[in-house]
CSV table of C-alpha atoms in Angstrom, one decimal:
chain,number,residue,atom,x,y,z
A,61,MET,CA,-56.2,-122.3,83.6
A,62,LYS,CA,-58.6,-121.2,86.3
A,63,PHE,CA,-55.7,-120.0,88.4
A,64,ASN,CA,-54.5,-117.6,85.6
A,65,LYS,CA,-58.1,-116.3,85.1
A,66,VAL,CA,-58.3,-115.5,88.8
A,67,ALA,CA,-54.9,-113.7,88.7
A,68,LEU,CA,-55.9,-111.8,85.7
A,69,SER,CA,-59.2,-110.8,87.3
A,70,ILE,CA,-57.4,-109.5,90.4
A,71,ALA,CA,-54.9,-107.5,88.3
A,72,CYS,CA,-57.8,-106.0,86.2
A,73,ALA,CA,-59.7,-105.0,89.3
A,74,ALA,CA,-56.7,-103.4,90.8
A,75,GLY,CA,-56.1,-101.5,87.6
A,76,PHE,CA,-59.6,-100.2,87.4
A,77,THR,CA,-59.5,-99.1,91.0
A,78,VAL,CA,-56.3,-97.1,90.3
A,79,ALA,CA,-57.7,-95.7,87.1
A,80,GLY,CA,-60.9,-94.6,88.8
A,81,ALA,CA,-59.0,-92.9,91.6
A,82,ALA,CA,-56.8,-91.1,89.1
A,83,ALA,CA,-59.8,-89.9,87.1
A,84,ALA,CA,-61.5,-88.7,90.3
A,85,ASN,CA,-58.6,-86.4,91.2
A,86,ALA,CA,-57.6,-84.9,87.9
A,87,ASP,CA,-56.7,-81.4,86.7
A,88,THR,CA,-58.6,-80.2,83.7
A,89,VAL,CA,-58.0,-77.4,81.2
A,90,THR,CA,-60.5,-75.7,78.9
A,91,VAL,CA,-59.2,-75.4,75.3
A,92,LYS,CA,-59.0,-71.8,74.0
A,93,SER,CA,-59.0,-70.8,70.3
A,94,GLY,CA,-55.5,-71.2,68.9
A,95,ASP,CA,-54.4,-73.7,71.6
A,96,THR,CA,-52.5,-76.8,70.5
A,97,LEU,CA,-52.1,-80.0,72.5
A,98,SER,CA,-48.3,-79.6,72.7
A,99,GLN,CA,-48.8,-76.0,74.0
A,100,ILE,CA,-51.2,-77.3,76.7
A,101,ALA,CA,-48.8,-80.1,77.6
A,102,ASP,CA,-45.9,-77.7,78.0
A,103,GLU,CA,-48.0,-75.3,80.1
A,104,ASN,CA,-49.0,-78.2,82.4
A,105,ASN,CA,-45.7,-80.0,82.7
A,106,THR,CA,-47.0,-83.2,81.0
A,107,THR,CA,-46.8,-84.8,77.5
A,108,VAL,CA,-49.0,-84.9,74.5
A,109,SER,CA,-49.3,-88.7,74.7
A,110,SER,CA,-50.3,-88.5,78.4
A,111,ILE,CA,-53.1,-86.0,77.5
A,112,GLN,CA,-54.1,-88.2,74.6
A,113,SER,CA,-54.4,-91.3,76.7
A,114,LEU,CA,-56.1,-89.5,79.6
A,115,ASN,CA,-58.8,-88.1,77.3
A,116,SER,CA,-59.0,-91.0,74.8
A,117,LEU,CA,-58.2,-88.7,71.9
A,118,GLN,CA,-58.2,-90.3,68.5
A,119,ASN,CA,-56.5,-87.4,66.7
A,120,ILE,CA,-54.1,-85.2,68.7
A,121,HIS,CA,-54.4,-82.5,66.1
A,122,LEU,CA,-58.2,-82.2,66.6
A,123,ILE,CA,-59.2,-80.2,69.7
A,124,PHE,CA,-61.9,-77.6,69.9
A,125,PRO,CA,-62.3,-74.3,71.8
A,126,GLY,CA,-64.4,-75.0,74.9
A,127,GLN,CA,-63.4,-78.6,75.1
A,128,LYS,CA,-62.3,-79.8,78.6
A,129,LEU,CA,-59.1,-81.9,78.7
A,130,VAL,CA,-57.7,-83.8,81.7
A,131,VAL,CA,-54.0,-82.9,81.8
A,132,ASN,CA,-52.7,-84.3,85.1
A,133,THR,CA,-53.8,-86.6,87.8
A,134,ASN,CA,-53.3,-85.2,91.3
A,135,ASN,CA,-52.5,-88.5,92.9
A,136,GLY,CA,-49.9,-89.9,90.6
A,137,ASP,CA,-47.8,-91.1,93.6
A,138,ALA,CA,-50.9,-92.6,95.2
A,139,ALA,CA,-51.8,-94.4,92.0
A,140,ALA,CA,-48.3,-95.8,91.7
A,141,SER,CA,-48.2,-97.0,95.3
A,142,ALA,CA,-51.7,-98.5,94.9
A,143,GLN,CA,-50.6,-100.4,91.8
A,144,GLN,CA,-47.4,-101.6,93.6
A,145,SER,CA,-49.4,-102.9,96.6
A,146,ALA,CA,-51.8,-104.7,94.3
A,147,GLN,CA,-48.9,-106.4,92.6
A,148,THR,CA,-47.2,-107.5,95.8
A,149,THR,CA,-50.3,-109.3,96.9
A,150,GLN,CA,-49.9,-111.7,94.0
A,151,GLN,CA,-47.3,-114.4,94.0
A,152,ALA,CA,-44.0,-114.0,92.2
A,153,PRO,CA,-44.8,-116.3,89.2
A,154,GLN,CA,-48.2,-114.6,88.7
A,155,GLN,CA,-46.5,-111.2,88.8
A,156,GLN,CA,-43.9,-112.2,86.2
A,157,THR,CA,-46.6,-113.5,83.9
A,158,SER,CA,-48.7,-110.4,84.3
A,159,GLN,CA,-45.8,-108.1,83.7
A,160,GLN,CA,-44.6,-110.0,80.6
A,161,SER,CA,-48.2,-109.9,79.2
A,162,THR,CA,-48.5,-106.2,80.0
A,163,GLN,CA,-45.1,-105.4,78.4
A,164,GLN,CA,-46.0,-107.3,75.2
A,165,SER,CA,-49.4,-105.5,75.0
A,166,SER,CA,-47.7,-102.2,75.7
A,167,GLN,CA,-45.1,-102.8,73.0
A,168,GLN,CA,-47.8,-103.8,70.5
A,169,VAL,CA,-49.9,-100.7,71.2
A,170,THR,CA,-46.8,-98.4,71.0
A,171,THR,CA,-45.8,-99.9,67.7
A,172,GLN,CA,-49.3,-99.5,66.3
A,173,GLN,CA,-49.5,-95.9,67.6
A,174,THR,CA,-46.1,-95.1,66.2
A,175,THR,CA,-47.0,-96.6,62.8
A,176,SER,CA,-50.4,-94.7,62.8
A,177,GLN,CA,-48.7,-91.4,63.7
A,178,ALA,CA,-46.0,-91.9,61.1
A,179,VAL,CA,-48.7,-92.6,58.4
A,180,ALA,CA,-50.8,-89.7,59.6
A,181,SER,CA,-47.8,-87.4,59.8
A,182,SER,CA,-46.6,-88.3,56.3
A,183,SER,CA,-50.1,-87.9,54.8
A,184,GLU,CA,-50.6,-84.6,56.7
A,185,GLN,CA,-47.3,-83.3,55.4
A,186,ALA,CA,-48.1,-84.4,51.9
A,187,ALA,CA,-51.4,-82.6,52.0
A,188,ARG,CA,-49.7,-79.5,53.4
A,189,ASP,CA,-47.1,-79.5,50.7
A,190,TRP,CA,-49.8,-80.1,48.0
A,191,ILE,CA,-51.7,-77.0,49.2
A,192,ALA,CA,-48.6,-74.9,49.4
A,193,SER,CA,-47.6,-75.9,45.8
A,194,ARG,CA,-51.1,-75.1,44.5
A,195,GLU,CA,-51.4,-71.8,46.4
A,196,SER,CA,-47.9,-70.3,45.8
A,197,GLY,CA,-45.6,-72.8,44.3
A,198,GLY,CA,-44.1,-73.1,47.8
A,199,SER,CA,-42.9,-69.4,47.9
A,200,TYR,CA,-43.1,-67.5,51.2
A,201,THR,CA,-43.2,-64.2,49.2
A,202,ALA,CA,-45.9,-65.0,46.7
A,203,GLN,CA,-48.6,-62.3,46.5
A,204,ASN,CA,-52.2,-62.3,45.2
A,205,GLY,CA,-54.1,-59.2,46.2
A,206,ASN,CA,-54.8,-59.4,49.9
A,207,TYR,CA,-53.3,-62.9,50.2
A,208,TYR,CA,-49.6,-63.5,50.9
A,209,GLY,CA,-47.0,-66.2,51.3
A,210,LYS,CA,-46.7,-69.9,50.9
A,211,TYR,CA,-50.3,-70.7,52.0
A,212,GLN,CA,-51.8,-67.5,50.6
A,213,LEU,CA,-53.2,-66.4,53.9
A,214,SER,CA,-55.0,-63.0,54.4
A,215,SER,CA,-52.7,-60.2,55.5
A,216,ALA,CA,-55.0,-59.8,58.5
A,217,TYR,CA,-54.3,-63.4,59.6
A,218,LEU,CA,-50.6,-62.7,59.4
A,219,GLY,CA,-50.8,-59.5,61.4
A,220,GLY,CA,-48.1,-57.8,59.5
A,221,ASP,CA,-45.5,-60.5,60.3
A,222,TYR,CA,-44.7,-62.1,57.0
A,223,SER,CA,-41.8,-64.3,58.3
A,224,ALA,CA,-41.7,-68.0,57.2
A,225,GLU,CA,-42.1,-69.0,60.9
A,226,ASN,CA,-45.3,-66.9,61.4
A,227,GLN,CA,-46.7,-68.2,58.1
A,228,GLU,CA,-46.2,-71.8,59.2
A,229,ARG,CA,-47.7,-71.1,62.6
A,230,VAL,CA,-50.7,-69.2,61.3
A,231,ALA,CA,-51.4,-71.7,58.6
A,232,GLU,CA,-51.2,-74.6,61.0
A,233,SER,CA,-53.6,-72.9,63.4
A,234,TYR,CA,-56.0,-71.8,60.6
A,235,VAL,CA,-56.2,-75.3,59.1
A,236,LEU,CA,-56.6,-77.2,62.4
A,237,ASN,CA,-59.3,-74.8,63.6
A,238,ARG,CA,-61.2,-74.7,60.4
A,239,TYR,CA,-60.7,-78.2,58.9
A,240,GLY,CA,-59.2,-80.3,61.7
A,241,SER,CA,-56.4,-81.5,59.5
A,242,TRP,CA,-54.4,-80.8,56.4
A,243,ALA,CA,-55.9,-83.8,54.6
A,244,ASN,CA,-59.4,-82.3,55.2
A,245,ALA,CA,-58.3,-78.9,54.0
A,246,LYS,CA,-56.9,-80.6,50.8
A,247,SER,CA,-60.3,-82.3,50.3
A,248,HIS,CA,-62.1,-79.0,50.7
A,249,TRP,CA,-59.6,-77.4,48.2
A,250,LEU,CA,-60.3,-80.2,45.7
A,251,GLN,CA,-64.0,-79.7,46.0
A,252,ASN,CA,-64.0,-75.9,46.0
A,253,GLY,CA,-60.8,-74.7,44.5
A,254,TRP,CA,-59.8,-72.9,47.7
A,255,TYR,CA,-59.2,-73.7,51.4
């Protein structure tokens, strides 16, 4: 029992050392108005999930202009080699046990994240559809004075481009910048009769 605790302590210490070194040599990006996490990930040759984990983001759809995000670690190779050297100092049975434990934990976290994202995505889509049905009956050509399209956005927001793609893009940007999520926008609509 004590032997396993010692092995776990060594593995944790090595992990914290690697994580500290990675955080010390990281690239950061300042979020601009209209930016999305996927856009930032594409521009920096990384993934949304990587940025999410590097910045401990709870909601990948909620970032703010001026917010600084770590997008890459400069010493990814050094971190990998440091982790390998820490693992090789342990004996083979300890290494197998540690890897199995890490894999199980990783699989559980991935399953929980996937489930949470699926629930969030379905509730976000439901809120988005609900708003569209209340605003325009889901029609991309609905008009009401200065408001146009599926989400009844101001013509100024749409910039003269009334295509379905632009309406979706502008609506997404508007909702995420103003409310943080479609569910929050729906709550606002229910309280005020508009979003």
